[in-house]
Amino acid sequence: MINKVFSAEQLDNKDPLALKVEAFSLPDDTIYLDGNSLGPLPKSAEARASEVVKQQWGQDLITSWNKHQWISLPQLVGDKIGNLVGAKNGQVICCDSISINLFKVLSAALKMRPGRKVIATTRGNFPTDIYMVQGLLELLGDEYSVRYIDESNIGAQLSDDIAVLMLTQVNFRTGLKLDMQSITALAHDKNILTLWDLAHSAGAFPVCLDDCDVDFAVGCTYKYLNGGPGAPAFIYVAERHQAQYKQPLSGWMGHSAPFSFSPDYAPDSTVKQNLCGTPGVIGMSILDAALDVFDGVSLKAIDEKSKKLQAFFIAEAKRAGVLDYFSLVSPPIDVRGSQLALAHDEAYAICQAWIAEGVIADFRAPNILRIGFAPLYLSFTNVEKAVQTLSDIMVEKRYENATFQQRQSVT
Amino acid sequence: MINKVFSAEQLDNKDPLALKVEAFSLPDDTIYLDGNSLGPLPKSAEARASEVVKQQWGQDLITSWNKHQWISLPQLVGDKIGNLVGAKNGQVICCDSISINLFKVLSAALKMRPGRKVIATTRGNFPTDIYMVQGLLELLGDEYSVRYIDESNIGAQLSDDIAVLMLTQVNFRTGLKLDMQSITALAHDKNILTLWDLAHSAGAFPVCLDDCDVDFAVGCTYKYLNGGPGAPAFIYVAERHQAQYKQPLSGWMGHSAPFSFSPDYAPDSTVKQNLCGTPGVIGMSILDAALDVFDGVSLKAIDEKSKKLQAFFIAEAKRAGVLDYFSLVSPPIDVRGSQLALAHDEAYAICQAWIAEGVIADFRAPNILRIGFAPLYLSFTNVEKAVQTLSDIMVEKRYENATFQQRQSVT
């Protein structure tokens, strides 16, 4: 057995983010390693949920569109998110879902490269990203096609028939993190537009959309941004593209003057053009408040703690012999997001057994135990206990008794 | 002065829906004539908001997708709405916004009439409906076009080059209510698919989608269904069309097996195909609970009370001389939804003055004072007082002093 360099308690004592856990309403006796699927409830969000329902909707009714700035929420929340993904104000807006936002950007991007008919993406991308491409291409007809490329050595696979390169920065299964800066530069060398999906990036580590010269991005807010189940997504359109950007889901909220009720659509000339129908005010208000947990915290500090938590997990897992049972399929820390993937043929049953003992993680088909590290509320003591529980499950084969329960978790 | 036949108090005393007001959390000293823009807060929704945030999200976290049936909400809520619009189970699903749902249905409908290239709608339709057509057509190219028809004598304007006829049943400005059954039949005579927007219909009066042989419908839930600001919309696909229906916003939730993470999109063969991204669980849960206020109430009873409230409003307005100041631009009661439109050059300022005195109604450009009648919480006494207040405003020209306040209300 390997001795510890520092105990979990020692590491918690010197953790500058240790007190942030108090900003969350967490269940007792649960260790939550699934914040990369659904972030937990911030206390600020809980308070705002009550406020928006009881006071704003219940008492102030229709006047809240102005009185409580409902009408400006998509932009206000967008700028807050922008601040967390390296985008200066006016380039991010909160709206709809990632899937729908992908459709908007892909349609607009194809129009901006009229001579090119190919969308490139990876086969290992999250399914909905690929499905949205397939749906758009079927609508547009045979002229257009999708090209699947490998995650490795992307630059060598880029050619000048590609209109847009759509990538998810962190692979949802393995955690592989792509180099946004270099890949974007390589794409631009071939005049390819880039579209980055930040589902597993936003709120987890520093993202530098402006500095990386990214063209477009989308992301969700219910994972590391803790916006609540199915919270609205976001969309980034670099300022330099906004004038020529034209997306086809041209609902009234993206009109340059929505309340003039004019007979023809005239797109707003800013990122606001991405609004379509009436926004879901309650969900977006809750998200707005949830983002306040990032006040006074740097993404760099979050990233540093995540790396320490992951290293501690691996060290503890080695020490306890857990890694004798699994293969660690995640890439090394410098090219990995805030998650670990352990492969095992019985990963599903093991995950169920772990959940039954109060450690919530995720299963991803076909054989991945997926472990998310969200540094705002996860402690080293949590990790130590999680590993010990997993060790007990493996040694005693408790997963053989895990009750089967169909699980449909939303990544 | 004309004498009253019945007093407001007498009418309230014999109103079978009088007690339903107790199901709502309404502000004191406010008369709400804007439920056709944003319905008020049902107490059941208030309780559910707290439950879904604190317990389901806060305590049960990711397990709630199964434990609290989050994953089935779109269908559960869809069937509840279906019950209110004359659709048997399995044909309505709750998702996204009206705007986005229009895009889905219009795209799918065009594919179902491959030889036809025209979408027909009225110029007076709600702007977002028209804008969504414009956005879709621009994406599809010059081959397709929109044809604007008049609201009157629609049958005579239908021709066999039209693929789909998109109509809003109740005009958002005037309240004109189209005859769904006869128009649908006339469209079918020419093999035209029909798409009805029920924004101002659902929850206001009996709608009989199945009996009228309607092909497709969409609707919102934040007006007469009281689902909350920006609550998710719904979509109806008649069972007979579901097998060949194919919509292009092909997100993972519309896949036949979303959690298999298979590489290619395979559409669900039911109305569920209309799901796209992860649904907004909090907003949809609140809507689910809000719909419970319709338990034990028939749409027929709601419609009957609405007609009485409207007749009482007009009688009182005549009696008090209010109608000497306005022109009543709404059509007669048998071809009108649950609203009245009064035209006046100063309608905006008058609306502001009315709001300042506790009566909330709506202004619609250029000159309409729009008055909604939602029988679940509106009493005859409310109407009487609203008219008296309006009369005072007009007689004393109080609107000349109404503070200007830019108002952006969401229809």
Tab-separated table of C-alpha atoms in Angstrom, chain B:
chain	number	residue	atom	x	y	z
B	1	MET	CA	-79.225	55.335	-18.574
B	2	ILE	CA	-80.184	51.712	-19.176
B	3	ASN	CA	-81.138	49.648	-16.138
B	4	LYS	CA	-79.363	46.406	-15.411
B	5	VAL	CA	-81.271	43.165	-15.810
B	6	PHE	CA	-79.070	41.441	-13.250
B	7	SER	CA	-76.550	43.023	-10.930
B	8	ALA	CA	-72.943	41.868	-10.979
B	9	GLU	CA	-73.500	40.381	-7.559
B	10	GLN	CA	-76.498	38.389	-8.753
B	11	LEU	CA	-74.524	37.107	-11.715
B	12	ASP	CA	-71.628	36.098	-9.478
B	13	ASN	CA	-73.967	34.315	-7.121
B	14	LYS	CA	-75.257	32.058	-9.836
B	15	ASP	CA	-71.871	31.527	-11.518
B	16	PRO	CA	-70.910	27.832	-11.308
B	17	LEU	CA	-67.215	28.754	-11.748
B	18	ALA	CA	-67.207	31.418	-9.045
B	19	LEU	CA	-65.191	29.379	-6.571
B	20	LYS	CA	-62.382	28.600	-9.031
B	21	VAL	CA	-60.763	31.935	-8.246
B	22	GLU	CA	-59.558	30.318	-5.031
B	23	ALA	CA	-57.269	28.098	-7.096
B	24	PHE	CA	-55.179	31.158	-7.998
B	25	SER	CA	-52.735	33.407	-6.159
B	26	LEU	CA	-53.885	36.823	-7.342
B	27	PRO	CA	-52.672	40.214	-6.168
B	28	ASP	CA	-55.063	42.250	-4.075
B	29	ASP	CA	-56.772	45.241	-5.611
B	30	THR	CA	-56.057	44.182	-9.173
B	31	ILE	CA	-58.540	43.297	-11.869
B	32	TYR	CA	-56.763	41.187	-14.433
B	33	LEU	CA	-58.011	41.454	-17.999
B	34	ASP	CA	-54.732	40.265	-19.473
B	35	GLY	CA	-54.924	36.525	-18.968
B	36	ASN	CA	-54.789	36.270	-22.763
B	37	SER	CA	-51.223	37.549	-22.545
B	38	LEU	CA	-49.968	35.948	-19.313
B	39	GLY	CA	-52.257	33.840	-17.148
B	40	PRO	CA	-51.915	34.316	-13.380
B	41	LEU	CA	-50.301	31.950	-10.887
B	42	PRO	CA	-52.315	28.865	-9.899
B	43	LYS	CA	-51.680	27.788	-6.305
B	44	SER	CA	-50.971	24.270	-7.560
B	45	ALA	CA	-48.164	25.683	-9.721
B	46	GLU	CA	-46.720	27.623	-6.805
B	47	ALA	CA	-46.543	24.466	-4.712
B	48	ARG	CA	-45.033	22.448	-7.545
B	49	ALA	CA	-42.387	25.085	-8.231
B	50	SER	CA	-41.147	24.680	-4.692
B	51	GLU	CA	-41.316	20.873	-4.887
B	52	VAL	CA	-39.449	20.566	-8.186
B	53	VAL	CA	-36.701	22.973	-7.129
B	54	LYS	CA	-36.138	22.043	-3.494
B	55	GLN	CA	-36.919	18.353	-3.408
B	56	GLN	CA	-36.585	16.993	-6.932
B	57	TRP	CA	-33.609	19.009	-8.120
B	58	GLY	CA	-32.079	19.886	-4.736
B	59	GLN	CA	-32.381	16.545	-2.967
B	60	ASP	CA	-32.972	13.866	-5.574
B	61	LEU	CA	-30.727	15.382	-8.215
B	62	ILE	CA	-30.077	13.319	-11.332
B	63	THR	CA	-32.206	10.414	-10.085
B	64	SER	CA	-35.307	12.565	-10.619
B	65	TRP	CA	-35.256	11.828	-14.340
B	66	ASN	CA	-36.809	8.507	-13.371
B	67	LYS	CA	-37.930	8.970	-9.792
B	68	HIS	CA	-40.093	11.997	-10.603
B	69	GLN	CA	-40.759	11.092	-14.232
B	70	TRP	CA	-38.963	14.107	-15.660
B	71	ILE	CA	-38.249	12.006	-18.710
B	72	SER	CA	-41.966	11.453	-19.370
B	73	LEU	CA	-43.125	15.004	-18.646
B	74	PRO	CA	-43.415	16.129	-22.291
B	75	GLN	CA	-45.848	13.322	-23.017
B	76	LEU	CA	-47.730	13.494	-19.709
B	77	VAL	CA	-48.244	17.233	-20.058
B	78	GLY	CA	-48.969	16.822	-23.767
B	79	ASP	CA	-51.815	14.420	-23.062
B	80	LYS	CA	-53.223	16.750	-20.399
B	81	ILE	CA	-53.253	19.581	-22.932
B	82	GLY	CA	-54.655	17.224	-25.551
B	83	ASN	CA	-57.574	16.626	-23.245
B	84	LEU	CA	-58.304	20.366	-23.327
B	85	VAL	CA	-58.117	20.719	-27.113
B	86	GLY	CA	-60.066	17.682	-28.217
B	87	ALA	CA	-57.150	15.389	-28.982
B	88	LYS	CA	-57.041	11.858	-27.741
B	89	ASN	CA	-53.843	10.651	-26.083
B	90	GLY	CA	-50.602	10.255	-28.010
B	91	GLN	CA	-51.067	13.185	-30.380
B	92	VAL	CA	-49.913	16.185	-28.333
B	93	ILE	CA	-46.484	16.757	-26.845
B	94	CYS	CA	-45.165	19.654	-24.786
B	95	CYS	CA	-41.928	21.186	-26.061
B	96	ASP	CA	-40.031	24.300	-27.099
B	97	SER	CA	-41.894	27.433	-28.230
B	98	ILE	CA	-44.720	27.997	-30.712
B	99	SER	CA	-42.225	29.528	-33.118
B	100	ILE	CA	-39.939	26.522	-33.113
B	101	ASN	CA	-42.853	24.126	-33.274
B	102	LEU	CA	-44.183	25.941	-36.340
B	103	PHE	CA	-40.836	25.389	-38.041
B	104	LYS	CA	-41.009	21.670	-37.302
B	105	VAL	CA	-44.540	21.221	-38.599
B	106	LEU	CA	-44.149	23.414	-41.668
B	107	SER	CA	-40.984	21.570	-42.715
B	108	ALA	CA	-42.616	18.198	-42.194
B	109	ALA	CA	-45.813	19.238	-43.976
B	110	LEU	CA	-43.958	20.452	-47.062
B	111	LYS	CA	-42.290	17.044	-47.313
B	112	MET	CA	-45.700	15.387	-47.189
B	113	ARG	CA	-46.883	17.330	-50.267
B	114	PRO	CA	-43.757	17.128	-52.441
B	115	GLY	CA	-45.402	18.483	-55.581
B	116	ARG	CA	-46.624	21.658	-53.870
B	117	LYS	CA	-44.476	24.664	-53.027
B	118	VAL	CA	-46.817	27.166	-51.362
B	119	ILE	CA	-47.558	27.880	-47.705
B	120	ALA	CA	-50.755	29.900	-47.303
B	121	THR	CA	-51.527	32.094	-44.322
B	122	THR	CA	-53.260	35.345	-43.447
B	123	ARG	CA	-51.490	38.704	-43.428
B	124	GLY	CA	-53.112	39.444	-40.071
B	125	ASN	CA	-51.644	36.334	-38.482
B	126	PHE	CA	-49.471	36.832	-35.428
B	127	PRO	CA	-46.085	38.103	-36.643
B	128	THR	CA	-43.962	35.220	-35.358
B	129	ASP	CA	-46.047	32.756	-37.345
B	130	ILE	CA	-45.336	34.707	-40.512
B	131	TYR	CA	-41.678	35.258	-39.621
B	132	MET	CA	-41.124	31.534	-39.140
B	133	VAL	CA	-42.505	30.864	-42.617
B	134	GLN	CA	-40.213	33.524	-44.037
B	135	GLY	CA	-37.176	32.024	-42.294
B	136	LEU	CA	-37.963	28.519	-43.479
B	137	LEU	CA	-38.558	29.617	-47.057
B	138	GLU	CA	-35.320	31.537	-47.173
B	139	LEU	CA	-33.486	28.408	-46.057
B	140	LEU	CA	-35.269	26.225	-48.620
B	141	GLY	CA	-34.722	28.548	-51.568
B	142	ASP	CA	-36.723	30.210	-54.336
B	143	GLU	CA	-38.726	27.159	-55.257
B	144	TYR	CA	-41.053	27.764	-52.305
B	145	SER	CA	-43.254	30.736	-51.502
B	146	VAL	CA	-45.783	32.089	-49.060
B	147	ARG	CA	-49.220	33.262	-50.186
B	148	TYR	CA	-51.131	35.719	-48.045
B	149	ILE	CA	-54.878	35.293	-48.024
B	150	ASP	CA	-57.720	37.227	-46.404
B	151	GLU	CA	-59.381	36.086	-43.217
B	152	SER	CA	-62.784	36.279	-44.888
B	153	ASN	CA	-64.007	33.651	-47.326
B	154	ILE	CA	-60.888	31.537	-46.995
B	155	GLY	CA	-62.327	28.615	-48.935
B	156	ALA	CA	-62.506	30.628	-52.143
B	157	GLN	CA	-58.797	31.404	-51.905
B	158	LEU	CA	-57.602	27.803	-51.640
B	159	SER	CA	-55.995	26.184	-54.658
B	160	ASP	CA	-54.252	22.896	-55.260
B	161	ASP	CA	-50.736	24.361	-55.367
B	162	ILE	CA	-50.934	24.992	-51.613
B	163	ALA	CA	-49.147	22.398	-49.488
B	164	VAL	CA	-50.163	23.697	-46.086
B	165	LEU	CA	-52.630	26.249	-44.781
B	166	MET	CA	-51.404	27.847	-41.544
B	167	LEU	CA	-54.033	29.752	-39.572
B	168	THR	CA	-54.360	31.134	-36.080
B	169	GLN	CA	-57.838	30.281	-34.886
B	170	VAL	CA	-58.348	33.555	-32.972
B	171	ASN	CA	-56.859	36.789	-34.303
B	172	PHE	CA	-54.612	38.257	-31.616
B	173	ARG	CA	-55.766	41.829	-32.291
B	174	THR	CA	-59.451	41.663	-33.150
B	175	GLY	CA	-60.429	38.365	-31.579
B	176	LEU	CA	-61.963	37.079	-34.839
B	177	LYS	CA	-62.433	33.329	-34.478
B	178	LEU	CA	-62.202	31.204	-37.597
B	179	ASP	CA	-64.403	28.171	-38.187
B	180	MET	CA	-61.912	25.345	-37.729
B	181	GLN	CA	-64.211	22.598	-38.897
B	182	SER	CA	-65.410	24.088	-42.158
B	183	ILE	CA	-62.068	25.594	-43.162
B	184	THR	CA	-60.257	22.332	-42.479
B	185	ALA	CA	-62.799	20.483	-44.596
B	186	LEU	CA	-62.442	23.002	-47.448
B	187	ALA	CA	-58.657	22.635	-47.296
B	188	HIS	CA	-58.915	18.860	-47.359
B	189	ASP	CA	-61.112	19.083	-50.456
B	190	LYS	CA	-57.998	20.414	-52.177
B	191	ASN	CA	-55.674	17.977	-50.371
B	192	ILE	CA	-54.141	20.846	-48.393
B	193	LEU	CA	-52.728	20.079	-44.948
B	194	THR	CA	-53.927	22.324	-42.130
B	195	LEU	CA	-51.880	23.792	-39.293
B	196	TRP	CA	-53.805	25.644	-36.593
B	197	ASP	CA	-52.207	27.959	-34.030
B	198	LEU	CA	-54.216	27.712	-30.817
B	199	ALA	CA	-52.430	30.476	-28.871
B	200	HIS	CA	-55.688	32.251	-28.028
B	201	SER	CA	-57.866	29.125	-28.075
B	202	ALA	CA	-56.432	26.505	-25.729
B	203	GLY	CA	-58.089	26.779	-22.341
B	204	ALA	CA	-60.484	29.494	-23.499
B	205	PHE	CA	-63.214	27.481	-25.206
B	206	PRO	CA	-63.806	23.969	-26.556
B	207	VAL	CA	-61.395	23.073	-29.356
B	208	CYS	CA	-62.075	19.832	-31.186
B	209	LEU	CA	-58.914	18.924	-33.087
B	210	ASP	CA	-59.816	15.275	-33.633
B	211	ASP	CA	-63.435	15.961	-34.515
B	212	CYS	CA	-62.449	18.715	-36.947
B	213	ASP	CA	-60.018	16.326	-38.625
B	214	VAL	CA	-57.186	18.842	-38.137
B	215	ASP	CA	-53.781	17.715	-39.371
B	216	PHE	CA	-51.428	19.712	-37.152
B	217	ALA	CA	-51.671	22.306	-34.422
B	218	VAL	CA	-49.408	24.284	-32.140
B	219	GLY	CA	-50.194	26.404	-29.117
B	220	CYS	CA	-48.770	28.172	-26.139
B	221	THR	CA	-49.467	27.511	-22.497
B	222	TYR	CA	-48.821	30.828	-20.782
B	223	LYS	CA	-52.130	32.475	-21.687
B	224	TYR	CA	-55.388	30.713	-20.837
B	225	LEU	CA	-53.505	27.632	-19.616
B	226	ASN	CA	-51.714	29.670	-16.928
B	227	GLY	CA	-48.408	27.816	-17.292
B	228	GLY	CA	-46.179	30.770	-16.337
B	229	PRO	CA	-44.062	33.284	-18.280
B	230	GLY	CA	-42.540	31.631	-21.336
B	231	ALA	CA	-43.897	28.225	-20.371
B	232	PRO	CA	-43.182	25.556	-22.998
B	233	ALA	CA	-45.492	25.245	-25.978
B	234	PHE	CA	-47.204	22.218	-27.493
B	235	ILE	CA	-47.597	20.519	-30.813
B	236	TYR	CA	-50.321	18.241	-32.191
B	237	VAL	CA	-49.717	15.727	-34.940
B	238	ALA	CA	-52.816	13.740	-35.908
B	239	GLU	CA	-52.205	10.063	-35.393
B	240	ARG	CA	-52.818	9.286	-39.072
B	241	HIS	CA	-49.826	11.423	-40.067
B	242	GLN	CA	-47.303	10.283	-37.467
B	243	ALA	CA	-45.778	7.439	-39.490
B	244	GLN	CA	-44.741	9.646	-42.417
B	245	TYR	CA	-44.105	12.819	-40.376
B	246	LYS	CA	-40.452	13.861	-40.389
B	247	GLN	CA	-39.319	17.103	-38.840
B	248	PRO	CA	-35.787	18.489	-39.270
B	249	LEU	CA	-34.919	19.641	-35.720
B	250	SER	CA	-33.744	16.113	-35.042
B	251	GLY	CA	-32.344	16.361	-31.539
B	252	TRP	CA	-31.593	13.358	-29.396
B	253	MET	CA	-34.842	13.506	-27.399
B	254	GLY	CA	-36.790	12.820	-30.606
B	255	HIS	CA	-34.682	9.753	-31.393
B	256	SER	CA	-36.422	6.389	-31.153
B	257	ALA	CA	-33.818	5.327	-28.548
B	258	PRO	CA	-32.190	8.473	-27.145
B	259	PHE	CA	-30.076	6.676	-24.568
B	260	SER	CA	-28.555	4.157	-26.918
B	261	PHE	CA	-26.308	6.981	-28.168
B	262	SER	CA	-26.369	5.424	-31.625
B	263	PRO	CA	-24.421	7.231	-34.332
B	264	ASP	CA	-27.339	7.985	-36.661
B	265	TYR	CA	-30.638	9.681	-36.070
B	266	ALA	CA	-33.649	7.384	-36.177
B	267	PRO	CA	-36.863	9.312	-35.570
B	268	ASP	CA	-39.340	8.163	-32.991
B	269	SER	CA	-42.473	7.008	-34.786
B	270	THR	CA	-44.837	8.907	-32.511
B	271	VAL	CA	-45.486	12.552	-31.641
B	272	LYS	CA	-42.396	12.253	-29.431
B	273	GLN	CA	-40.294	12.862	-32.549
B	274	ASN	CA	-40.991	16.549	-31.986
B	275	LEU	CA	-38.747	16.616	-28.949
B	276	CYS	CA	-35.370	18.062	-29.744
B	277	GLY	CA	-33.013	19.051	-26.898
B	278	THR	CA	-33.289	18.377	-23.181
B	279	PRO	CA	-36.637	19.776	-22.007
B	280	GLY	CA	-36.835	22.599	-19.475
B	281	VAL	CA	-37.976	20.499	-16.564
B	282	ILE	CA	-38.769	23.248	-14.060
B	283	GLY	CA	-41.003	25.244	-16.400
B	284	MET	CA	-42.726	22.120	-17.648
B	285	SER	CA	-43.342	20.814	-14.125
B	286	ILE	CA	-44.937	24.103	-13.151
B	287	LEU	CA	-47.150	23.937	-16.230
B	288	ASP	CA	-48.079	20.349	-15.388
B	289	ALA	CA	-49.374	21.447	-12.007
B	290	ALA	CA	-51.002	24.586	-13.412
B	291	LEU	CA	-53.190	22.477	-15.688
B	292	ASP	CA	-54.814	20.925	-12.614
B	293	VAL	CA	-57.020	24.004	-12.251
B	294	PHE	CA	-58.998	22.590	-15.174
B	295	ASP	CA	-59.905	19.476	-13.190
B	296	GLY	CA	-63.655	19.188	-12.894
B	297	VAL	CA	-64.302	22.117	-15.210
B	298	SER	CA	-65.613	21.829	-18.748
B	299	LEU	CA	-64.394	24.076	-21.545
B	300	LYS	CA	-68.053	24.511	-22.417
B	301	ALA	CA	-68.731	26.068	-19.015
B	302	ILE	CA	-65.688	28.318	-19.415
B	303	ASP	CA	-66.876	29.399	-22.855
B	304	GLU	CA	-70.377	30.100	-21.611
B	305	LYS	CA	-69.108	32.250	-18.765
B	306	SER	CA	-66.736	34.096	-21.097
B	307	LYS	CA	-69.620	34.983	-23.391
B	308	LYS	CA	-71.635	36.231	-20.411
B	309	LEU	CA	-68.692	38.269	-19.102
B	310	GLN	CA	-68.160	39.823	-22.512
B	311	ALA	CA	-71.867	40.600	-22.938
B	312	PHE	CA	-71.916	42.104	-19.452
B	313	PHE	CA	-68.843	44.203	-20.254
B	314	ILE	CA	-70.476	45.557	-23.401
B	315	ALA	CA	-73.800	46.208	-21.648
B	316	GLU	CA	-72.078	47.996	-18.776
B	317	ALA	CA	-69.858	49.939	-21.166
B	318	LYS	CA	-72.897	51.086	-23.107
B	319	ARG	CA	-74.762	51.949	-19.926
B	320	ALA	CA	-71.825	54.007	-18.652
B	321	GLY	CA	-71.295	55.683	-22.010
B	322	VAL	CA	-67.815	54.187	-22.470
B	323	LEU	CA	-68.638	52.993	-25.962
B	324	ASP	CA	-69.252	56.585	-27.005
B	325	TYR	CA	-65.483	57.051	-26.812
B	326	PHE	CA	-64.288	53.845	-28.507
B	327	SER	CA	-65.172	51.879	-31.558
B	328	LEU	CA	-65.722	48.226	-30.805
B	329	VAL	CA	-63.687	46.516	-33.510
B	330	SER	CA	-64.259	42.950	-32.401
B	331	PRO	CA	-66.569	40.789	-34.483
B	332	PRO	CA	-69.837	39.417	-33.047
B	333	ILE	CA	-69.759	36.944	-30.210
B	334	ASP	CA	-70.380	33.841	-32.336
B	335	VAL	CA	-67.180	34.471	-34.344
B	336	ARG	CA	-65.088	35.874	-31.517
B	337	GLY	CA	-62.629	34.396	-29.044
B	338	SER	CA	-62.460	35.297	-25.373
B	339	GLN	CA	-61.449	38.911	-25.863
B	340	LEU	CA	-62.677	42.335	-26.923
B	341	ALA	CA	-60.855	44.990	-28.898
B	342	LEU	CA	-61.699	48.669	-28.434
B	343	ALA	CA	-60.098	51.129	-30.838
B	344	HIS	CA	-59.082	54.646	-29.805
B	345	ASP	CA	-56.291	56.920	-31.006
B	346	GLU	CA	-55.096	57.242	-27.412
B	347	ALA	CA	-55.469	53.537	-26.635
B	348	TYR	CA	-51.920	53.274	-25.370
B	349	ALA	CA	-52.287	56.089	-22.827
B	350	ILE	CA	-55.734	54.896	-21.822
B	351	CYS	CA	-54.372	51.412	-21.169
B	352	GLN	CA	-51.615	52.913	-19.009
B	353	ALA	CA	-54.122	54.953	-17.019
B	354	TRP	CA	-56.299	51.880	-16.522
B	355	ILE	CA	-53.311	49.888	-15.284
B	356	ALA	CA	-52.387	52.711	-12.912
B	357	GLU	CA	-55.841	52.333	-11.369
B	358	GLY	CA	-55.527	48.595	-10.903
B	359	VAL	CA	-57.120	47.234	-14.076
B	360	ILE	CA	-54.582	45.392	-16.194
B	361	ALA	CA	-55.357	45.118	-19.889
B	362	ASP	CA	-53.254	45.211	-23.009
B	363	PHE	CA	-52.383	47.617	-25.783
B	364	ARG	CA	-51.878	46.333	-29.302
B	365	ALA	CA	-50.459	48.627	-31.951
B	366	PRO	CA	-51.594	50.794	-33.531
B	367	ASN	CA	-54.734	51.722	-31.547
B	368	ILE	CA	-56.274	48.718	-29.805
B	369	LEU	CA	-57.189	48.371	-26.155
B	370	ARG	CA	-57.307	44.587	-25.842
B	371	ILE	CA	-59.376	43.061	-23.064
B	372	GLY	CA	-59.119	39.392	-22.194
B	373	PHE	CA	-61.779	37.431	-20.334
B	374	ALA	CA	-60.506	34.429	-18.413
B	375	PRO	CA	-63.525	32.936	-16.649
B	376	LEU	CA	-61.619	30.833	-14.126
B	377	TYR	CA	-60.741	33.851	-12.009
B	378	LEU	CA	-62.694	36.821	-13.382
B	379	SER	CA	-65.990	37.803	-11.768
B	380	PHE	CA	-68.860	39.954	-12.970
B	381	THR	CA	-68.077	42.295	-10.092
B	382	ASN	CA	-64.551	42.648	-11.510
B	383	VAL	CA	-65.984	43.535	-14.903
B	384	GLU	CA	-68.385	46.056	-13.441
B	385	LYS	CA	-65.600	47.792	-11.555
B	386	ALA	CA	-63.275	47.717	-14.568
B	387	VAL	CA	-65.890	49.418	-16.730
B	388	GLN	CA	-66.607	52.033	-14.063
B	389	THR	CA	-62.889	52.803	-13.809
B	390	LEU	CA	-62.596	53.084	-17.568
B	391	SER	CA	-65.611	55.347	-17.642
B	392	ASP	CA	-64.031	57.644	-15.049
B	393	ILE	CA	-60.791	57.725	-17.018
B	394	MET	CA	-62.591	58.701	-20.202
B	395	VAL	CA	-64.926	61.265	-18.653
B	396	GLU	CA	-62.122	62.960	-16.746
B	397	LYS	CA	-59.558	62.401	-19.493
B	398	ARG	CA	-57.187	60.978	-16.910
B	399	TYR	CA	-55.237	59.266	-19.661
B	400	GLU	CA	-53.844	62.620	-20.701
B	401	ASN	CA	-51.755	62.439	-17.550
B	402	ALA	CA	-50.760	58.811	-17.897
B	403	THR	CA	-47.062	58.440	-17.391
B	404	PHE	CA	-45.286	57.206	-20.446
B	405	GLN	CA	-43.699	53.887	-19.796
B	406	GLN	CA	-42.386	51.798	-22.589
B	407	ARG	CA	-44.311	48.611	-22.498
B	408	GLN	CA	-43.199	45.412	-24.075
B	409	SER	CA	-45.757	42.817	-23.304
B	410	VAL	CA	-45.589	39.403	-24.754
B	411	THR	CA	-48.707	38.250	-26.508
